[in-house]
Coordinates of C-alpha atoms and ligand atoms in Angstrom, one line a residue:
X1 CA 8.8 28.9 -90.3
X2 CA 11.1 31.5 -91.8
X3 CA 13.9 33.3 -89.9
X4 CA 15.7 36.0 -91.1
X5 CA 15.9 39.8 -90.4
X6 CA 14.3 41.3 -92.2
X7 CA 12.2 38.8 -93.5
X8 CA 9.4 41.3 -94.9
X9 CA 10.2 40.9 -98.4
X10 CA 10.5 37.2 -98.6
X11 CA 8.6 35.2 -101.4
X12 CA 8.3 31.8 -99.7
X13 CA 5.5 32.1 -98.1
X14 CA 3.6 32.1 -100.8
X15 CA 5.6 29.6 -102.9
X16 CA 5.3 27.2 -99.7
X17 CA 1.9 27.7 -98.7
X18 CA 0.3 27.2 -102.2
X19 CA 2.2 24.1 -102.7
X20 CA 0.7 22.8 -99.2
X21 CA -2.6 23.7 -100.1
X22 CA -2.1 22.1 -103.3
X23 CA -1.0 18.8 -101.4
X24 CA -4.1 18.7 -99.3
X25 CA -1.9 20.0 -96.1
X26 CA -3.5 22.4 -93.5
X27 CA 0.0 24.1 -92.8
X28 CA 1.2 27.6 -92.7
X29 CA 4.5 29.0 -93.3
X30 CA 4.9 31.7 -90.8
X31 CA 8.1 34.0 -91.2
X32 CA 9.4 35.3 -88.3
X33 CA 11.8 38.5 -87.8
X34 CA 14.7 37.6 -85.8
X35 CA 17.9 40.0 -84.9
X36 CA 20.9 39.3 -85.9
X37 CA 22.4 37.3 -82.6
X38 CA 18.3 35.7 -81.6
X39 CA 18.3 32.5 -83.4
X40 CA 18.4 30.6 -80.0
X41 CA 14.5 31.5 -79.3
X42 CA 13.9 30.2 -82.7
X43 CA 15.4 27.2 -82.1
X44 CA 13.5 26.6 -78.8
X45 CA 10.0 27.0 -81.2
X46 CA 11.8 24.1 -82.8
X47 CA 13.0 21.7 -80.3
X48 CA 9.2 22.5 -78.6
X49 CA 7.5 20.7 -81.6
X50 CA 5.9 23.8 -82.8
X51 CA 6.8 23.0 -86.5
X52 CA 8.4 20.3 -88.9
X53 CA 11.2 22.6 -89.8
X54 CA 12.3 26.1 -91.2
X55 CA 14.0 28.1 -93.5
X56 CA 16.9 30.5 -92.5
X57 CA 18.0 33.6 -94.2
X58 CA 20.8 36.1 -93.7
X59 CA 22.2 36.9 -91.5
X60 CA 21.8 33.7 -89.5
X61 CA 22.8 31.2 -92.1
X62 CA 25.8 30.6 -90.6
X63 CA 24.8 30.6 -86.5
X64 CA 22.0 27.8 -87.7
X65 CA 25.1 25.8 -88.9
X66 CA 26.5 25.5 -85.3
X67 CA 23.0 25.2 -84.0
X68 CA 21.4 22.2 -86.1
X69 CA 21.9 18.6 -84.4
X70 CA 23.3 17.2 -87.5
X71 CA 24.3 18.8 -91.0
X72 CA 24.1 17.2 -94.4
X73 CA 27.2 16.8 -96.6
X74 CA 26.3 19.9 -98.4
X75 CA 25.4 22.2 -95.3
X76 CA 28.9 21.5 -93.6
X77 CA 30.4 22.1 -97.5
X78 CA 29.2 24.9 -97.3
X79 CA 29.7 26.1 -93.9
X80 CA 26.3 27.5 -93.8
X81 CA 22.2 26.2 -93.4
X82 CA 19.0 27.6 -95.0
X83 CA 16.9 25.0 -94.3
X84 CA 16.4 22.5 -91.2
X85 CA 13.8 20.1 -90.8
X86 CA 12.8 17.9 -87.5
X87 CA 13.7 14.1 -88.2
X88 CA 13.1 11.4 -85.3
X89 CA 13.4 14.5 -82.7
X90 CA 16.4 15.3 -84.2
X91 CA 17.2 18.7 -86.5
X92 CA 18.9 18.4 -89.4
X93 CA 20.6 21.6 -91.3
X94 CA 20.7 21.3 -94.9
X95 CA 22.0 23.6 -97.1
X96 CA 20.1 23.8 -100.7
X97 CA 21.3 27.8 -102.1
X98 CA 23.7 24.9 -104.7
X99 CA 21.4 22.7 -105.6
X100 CA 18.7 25.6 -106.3
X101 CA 21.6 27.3 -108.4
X102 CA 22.5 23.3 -110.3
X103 CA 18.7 23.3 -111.0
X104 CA 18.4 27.1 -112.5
X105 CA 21.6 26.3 -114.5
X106 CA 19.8 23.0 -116.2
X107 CA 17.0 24.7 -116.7
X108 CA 18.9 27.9 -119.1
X109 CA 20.9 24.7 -120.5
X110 CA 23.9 24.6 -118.9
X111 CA 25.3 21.6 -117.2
X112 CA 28.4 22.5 -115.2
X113 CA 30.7 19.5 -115.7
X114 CA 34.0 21.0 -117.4
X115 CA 32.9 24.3 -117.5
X116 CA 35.2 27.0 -116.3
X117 CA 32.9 29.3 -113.3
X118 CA 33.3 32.7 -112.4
X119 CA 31.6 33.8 -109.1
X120 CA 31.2 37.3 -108.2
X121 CA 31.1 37.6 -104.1
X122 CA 32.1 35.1 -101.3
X123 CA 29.6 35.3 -98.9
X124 CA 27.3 32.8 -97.5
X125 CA 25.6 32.5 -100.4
X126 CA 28.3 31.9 -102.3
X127 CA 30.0 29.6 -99.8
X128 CA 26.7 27.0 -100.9
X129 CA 27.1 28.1 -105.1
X130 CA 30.6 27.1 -105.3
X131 CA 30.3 24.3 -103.4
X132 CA 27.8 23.2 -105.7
X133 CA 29.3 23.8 -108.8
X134 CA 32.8 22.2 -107.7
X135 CA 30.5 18.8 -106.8
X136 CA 29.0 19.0 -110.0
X137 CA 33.1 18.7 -111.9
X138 CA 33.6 22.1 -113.0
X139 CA 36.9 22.5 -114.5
X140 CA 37.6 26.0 -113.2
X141 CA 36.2 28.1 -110.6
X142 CA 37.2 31.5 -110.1
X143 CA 35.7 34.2 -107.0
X144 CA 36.2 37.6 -107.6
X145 CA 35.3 39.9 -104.7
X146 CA 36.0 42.9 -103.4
X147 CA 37.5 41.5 -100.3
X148 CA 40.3 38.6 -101.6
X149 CA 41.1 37.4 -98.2
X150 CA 37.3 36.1 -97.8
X151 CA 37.3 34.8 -101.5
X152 CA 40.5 32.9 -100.7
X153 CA 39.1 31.6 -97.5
X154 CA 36.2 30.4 -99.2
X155 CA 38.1 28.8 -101.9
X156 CA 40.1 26.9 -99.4
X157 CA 37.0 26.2 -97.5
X158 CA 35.0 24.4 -99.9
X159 CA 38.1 22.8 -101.7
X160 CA 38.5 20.8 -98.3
X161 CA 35.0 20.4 -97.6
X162 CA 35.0 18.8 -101.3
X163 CA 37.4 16.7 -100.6
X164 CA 40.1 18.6 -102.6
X165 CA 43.6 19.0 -101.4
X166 CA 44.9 22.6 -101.8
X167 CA 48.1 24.1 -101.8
X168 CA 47.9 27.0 -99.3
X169 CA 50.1 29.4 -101.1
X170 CA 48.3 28.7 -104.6
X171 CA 45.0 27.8 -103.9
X172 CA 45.1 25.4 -106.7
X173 CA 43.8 22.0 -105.9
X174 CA 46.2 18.9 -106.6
X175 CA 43.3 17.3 -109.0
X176 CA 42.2 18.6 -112.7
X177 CA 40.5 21.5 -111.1
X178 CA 42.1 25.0 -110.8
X179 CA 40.7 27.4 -108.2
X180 CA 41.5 31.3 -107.8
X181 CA 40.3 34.1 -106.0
X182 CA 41.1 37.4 -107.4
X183 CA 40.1 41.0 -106.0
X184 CA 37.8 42.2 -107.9
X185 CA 36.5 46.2 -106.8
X186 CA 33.8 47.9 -109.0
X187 CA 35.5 51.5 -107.4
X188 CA 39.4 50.3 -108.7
X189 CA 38.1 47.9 -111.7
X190 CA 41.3 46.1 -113.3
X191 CA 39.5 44.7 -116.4
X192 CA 42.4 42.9 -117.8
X193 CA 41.9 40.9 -114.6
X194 CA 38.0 40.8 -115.4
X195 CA 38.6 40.1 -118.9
X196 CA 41.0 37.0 -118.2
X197 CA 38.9 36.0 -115.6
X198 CA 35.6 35.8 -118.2
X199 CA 37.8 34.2 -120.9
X200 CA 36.0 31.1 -122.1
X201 CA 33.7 30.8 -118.9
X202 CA 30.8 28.6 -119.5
X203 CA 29.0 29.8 -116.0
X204 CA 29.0 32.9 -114.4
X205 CA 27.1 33.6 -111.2
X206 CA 26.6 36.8 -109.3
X207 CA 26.5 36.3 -105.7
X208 CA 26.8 39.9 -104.7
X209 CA 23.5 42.2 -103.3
X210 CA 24.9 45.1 -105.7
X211 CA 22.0 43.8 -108.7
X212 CA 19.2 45.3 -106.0
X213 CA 20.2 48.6 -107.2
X214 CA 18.5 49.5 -110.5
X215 CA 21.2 49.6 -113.3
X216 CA 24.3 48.3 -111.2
X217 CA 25.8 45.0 -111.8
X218 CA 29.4 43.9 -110.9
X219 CA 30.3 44.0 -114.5
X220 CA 31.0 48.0 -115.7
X221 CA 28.4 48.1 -118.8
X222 CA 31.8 49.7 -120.0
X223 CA 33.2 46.2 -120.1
X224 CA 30.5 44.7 -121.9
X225 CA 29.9 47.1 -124.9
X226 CA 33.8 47.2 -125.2
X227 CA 33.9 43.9 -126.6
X228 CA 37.0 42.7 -124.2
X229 CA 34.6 39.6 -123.2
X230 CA 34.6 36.5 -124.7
X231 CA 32.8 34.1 -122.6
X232 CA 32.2 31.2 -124.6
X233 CA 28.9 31.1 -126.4
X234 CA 27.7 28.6 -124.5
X235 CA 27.9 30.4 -121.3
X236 CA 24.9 31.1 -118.8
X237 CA 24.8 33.9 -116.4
X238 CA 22.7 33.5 -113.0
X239 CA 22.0 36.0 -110.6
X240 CA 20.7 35.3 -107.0
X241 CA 19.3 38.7 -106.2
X242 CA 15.5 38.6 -107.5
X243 CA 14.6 41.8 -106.7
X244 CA 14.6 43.1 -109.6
X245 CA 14.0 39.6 -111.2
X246 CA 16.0 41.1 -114.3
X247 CA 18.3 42.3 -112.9
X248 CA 21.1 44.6 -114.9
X249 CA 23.8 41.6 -114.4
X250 CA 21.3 39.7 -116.3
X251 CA 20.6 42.2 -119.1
X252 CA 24.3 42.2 -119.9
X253 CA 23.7 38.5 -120.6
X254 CA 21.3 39.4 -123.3
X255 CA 23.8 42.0 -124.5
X256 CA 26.4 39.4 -124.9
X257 CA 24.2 37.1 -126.3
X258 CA 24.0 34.3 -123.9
X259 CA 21.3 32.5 -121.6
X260 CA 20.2 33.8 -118.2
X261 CA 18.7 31.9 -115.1
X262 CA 17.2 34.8 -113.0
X263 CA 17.2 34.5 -109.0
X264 CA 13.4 33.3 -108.9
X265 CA 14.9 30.4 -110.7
X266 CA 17.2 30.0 -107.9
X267 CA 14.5 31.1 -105.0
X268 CA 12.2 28.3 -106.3
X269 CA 14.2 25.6 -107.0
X270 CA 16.2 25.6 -103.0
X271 CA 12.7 25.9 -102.1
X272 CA 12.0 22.1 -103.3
X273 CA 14.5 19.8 -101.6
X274 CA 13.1 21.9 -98.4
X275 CA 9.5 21.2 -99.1
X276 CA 10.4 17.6 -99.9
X277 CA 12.5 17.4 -96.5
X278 CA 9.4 18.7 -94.3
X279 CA 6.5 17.0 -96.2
X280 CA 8.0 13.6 -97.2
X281 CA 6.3 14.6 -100.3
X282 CA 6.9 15.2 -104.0
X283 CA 6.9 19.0 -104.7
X284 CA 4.5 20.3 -106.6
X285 CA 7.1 22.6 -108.4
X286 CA 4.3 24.3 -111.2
X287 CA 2.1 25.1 -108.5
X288 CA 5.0 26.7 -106.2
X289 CA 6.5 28.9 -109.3
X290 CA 3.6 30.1 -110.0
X291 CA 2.6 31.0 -106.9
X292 CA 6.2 32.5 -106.7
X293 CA 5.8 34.4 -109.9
X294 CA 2.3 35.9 -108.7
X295 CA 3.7 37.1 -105.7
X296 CA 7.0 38.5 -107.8
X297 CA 4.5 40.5 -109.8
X298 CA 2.1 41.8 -107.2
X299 CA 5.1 43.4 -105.5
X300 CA 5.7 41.9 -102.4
X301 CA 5.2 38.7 -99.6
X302 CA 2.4 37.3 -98.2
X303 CA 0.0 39.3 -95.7
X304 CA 2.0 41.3 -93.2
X305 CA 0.1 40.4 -90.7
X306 CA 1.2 36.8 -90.7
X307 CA 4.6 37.7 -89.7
X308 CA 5.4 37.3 -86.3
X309 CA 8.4 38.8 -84.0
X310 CA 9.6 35.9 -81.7
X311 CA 8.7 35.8 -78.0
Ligands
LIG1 P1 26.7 38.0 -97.7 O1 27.1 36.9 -96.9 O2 26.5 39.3 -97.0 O3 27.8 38.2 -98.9 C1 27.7 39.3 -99.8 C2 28.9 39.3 -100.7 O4 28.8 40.4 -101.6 C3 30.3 39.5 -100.0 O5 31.2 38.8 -100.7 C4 30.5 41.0 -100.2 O6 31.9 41.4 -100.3 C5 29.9 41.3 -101.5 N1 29.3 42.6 -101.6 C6 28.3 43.2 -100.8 N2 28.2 44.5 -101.2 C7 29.1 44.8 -102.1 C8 29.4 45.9 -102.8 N3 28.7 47.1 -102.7 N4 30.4 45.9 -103.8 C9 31.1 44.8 -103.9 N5 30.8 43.6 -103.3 C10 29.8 43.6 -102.4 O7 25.3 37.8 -98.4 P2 24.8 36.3 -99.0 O8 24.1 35.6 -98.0 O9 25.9 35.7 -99.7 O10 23.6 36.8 -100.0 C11 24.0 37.5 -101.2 C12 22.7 37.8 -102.1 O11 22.2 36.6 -102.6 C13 21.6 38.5 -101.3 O12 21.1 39.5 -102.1 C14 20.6 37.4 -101.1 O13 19.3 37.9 -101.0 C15 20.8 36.6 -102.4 N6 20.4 35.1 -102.2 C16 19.4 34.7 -103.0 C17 19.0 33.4 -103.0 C18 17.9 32.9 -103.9 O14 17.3 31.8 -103.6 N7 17.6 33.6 -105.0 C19 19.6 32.5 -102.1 C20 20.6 33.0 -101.3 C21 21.0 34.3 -101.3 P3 32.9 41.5 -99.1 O15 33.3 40.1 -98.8 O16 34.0 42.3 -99.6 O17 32.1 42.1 -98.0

């Protein structure tokens, strides 16, 4: 089961379906569209036995947190669960938006140990990137969004959730890693700020849904083709938006000459500990992406008449 509102556009059903089908399993993945505020009655489909788990999507990522029985390490890191599955009667909430984002970056080439990070946006999905990419060691992490006080909560969130002390009026954790949140606004850019911020990163992750609009990006194009960036050559960008899957964020990658993981990568990849969590199996990871990729380029999700509104 899926729950998110809306959930028409989602990919997963035919990334999970295809890799039950390929494991012999007679399941379905059935998304359902529930309001913001209605998680409760999916929760009852749960606790009644009618599946082994489910995914949730904004904007009930975080509601799902308080909801689950138990949360893994990760989930309560990052304050937020897109995936739950049923274990001994009990549910579980996992959280797997970081380790979908870990995965995408290995794949590109980039393994975040003592890298400097630079996240655009500080939202839920955010919340689960950086907690990720402070896990995996990197050096620096820096969230720029257009609100700072949510960028420095989350900062101060996951530090803690990390295990890293911070000092309140800094935000700088007392260990080798430095942590910042800066205010970043694409209507009042300050690209000295931008450009500090993108000196010698080795990651950079947009977070933000401004990359659904064709040509936008949190970057100004300006600041690109002036030349004022100098990430280091190593550097990979990832975006999480997938519609488009390349995205202008991405593009500007290219531009710069560096590596890209697109938000399929991503979409794919958190879809695997979830499919491992509800089947006990292995994934079937070629099967699933290309399932995922199909569905990408016909357009759209599975058949509309397979989602469901909740009772
Ligand atoms: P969210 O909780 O609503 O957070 C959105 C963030 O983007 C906030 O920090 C918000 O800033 C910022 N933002 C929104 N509109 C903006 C604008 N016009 N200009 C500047 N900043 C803006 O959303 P989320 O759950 O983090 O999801 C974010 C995106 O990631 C969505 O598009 C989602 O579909 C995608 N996603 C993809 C995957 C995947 O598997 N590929 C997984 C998870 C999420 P403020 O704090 O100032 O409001």
């Amino acid at each position: 089961m899926l729950f998110g509102w809306p959930v028409w556009s989602s990919l997963s059903p035919a990334m999970h379906e295809a890799g039950f089908r390929a494991l012999g399993l007679p399941w379905r993945y059935v998304p359902f569209d529930v309001p913001p505020g209605g998680l409760a009655a999916g929760f009852e489909l749960l606790r009644a036995g009618c599946a082994v788990g489910a995914n949730v999507t904004i904007p009930h990522k975080e509601d799902a947190a308080s909801m689950v029985d138990e949360l893994t390490p990760r989930a309560r890191a990052a304050g937020a669960v897109n995936t739950i599955a049923k274990r001994d009667g009990v549910l579980v909430g996992d959280n797997t938006d970081g380790y979908g984002l870990i995965a995408s970056l290995a794949r590109a080439g980039a393994s975040p140990g003592g890298r400097k990070a630079v996240v655009f946006g500080a939202g839920g999905a955010a919340r689960g990137c950086c907690a990720a990419l402070v896990n995996a060691g990197v050096s620096e992490l820096i969230v720029m969004n257009r609100t700072l006080e949510r960028a420095e909560a989350l900062i101060t969130a996951v530090l803690r959730a990390c295990g890293r002390q911070t000092e309140a009026s800094t935000l700088k954790a007392r260990s080798s890693l430095k942590a910042r949140a800066l205010e970043w606004s694409l209507e009042r850019p300050d690209y000295d700020r931008l450009s500090q911020a993108m000196d010698g990163a080795g990651i950079v992750v947009n977070t933000t849904p401004i990359t659904r609009q064709p040509g936008a990006s949190p970057i100004p194009d300006e600041a690109v083709e002036s030349g004022r960036l100098r990430p280091d050559p190593a550097c990979v960008f990832c975006d999480l938006v997938y519609r488009p899957e390349w995205t202008r964020f991405l593009k500007q990658a290219r531009v710069l000459g560096l590596a890209a993981a697109t938000g399929l990568d991503v979409l794919l990849h958190q879809g695997v500990p979830a499919f491992e969590a509800w089947t006990g199996r292995k994934a079937p990871v070629d099967v699933m992406e290309e399932a995922l990729r199909a569905a990408a380029q016909a357009g759209g999700p599975g058949p509309a008449h397979l989602r469901r509104r909740l009772p």
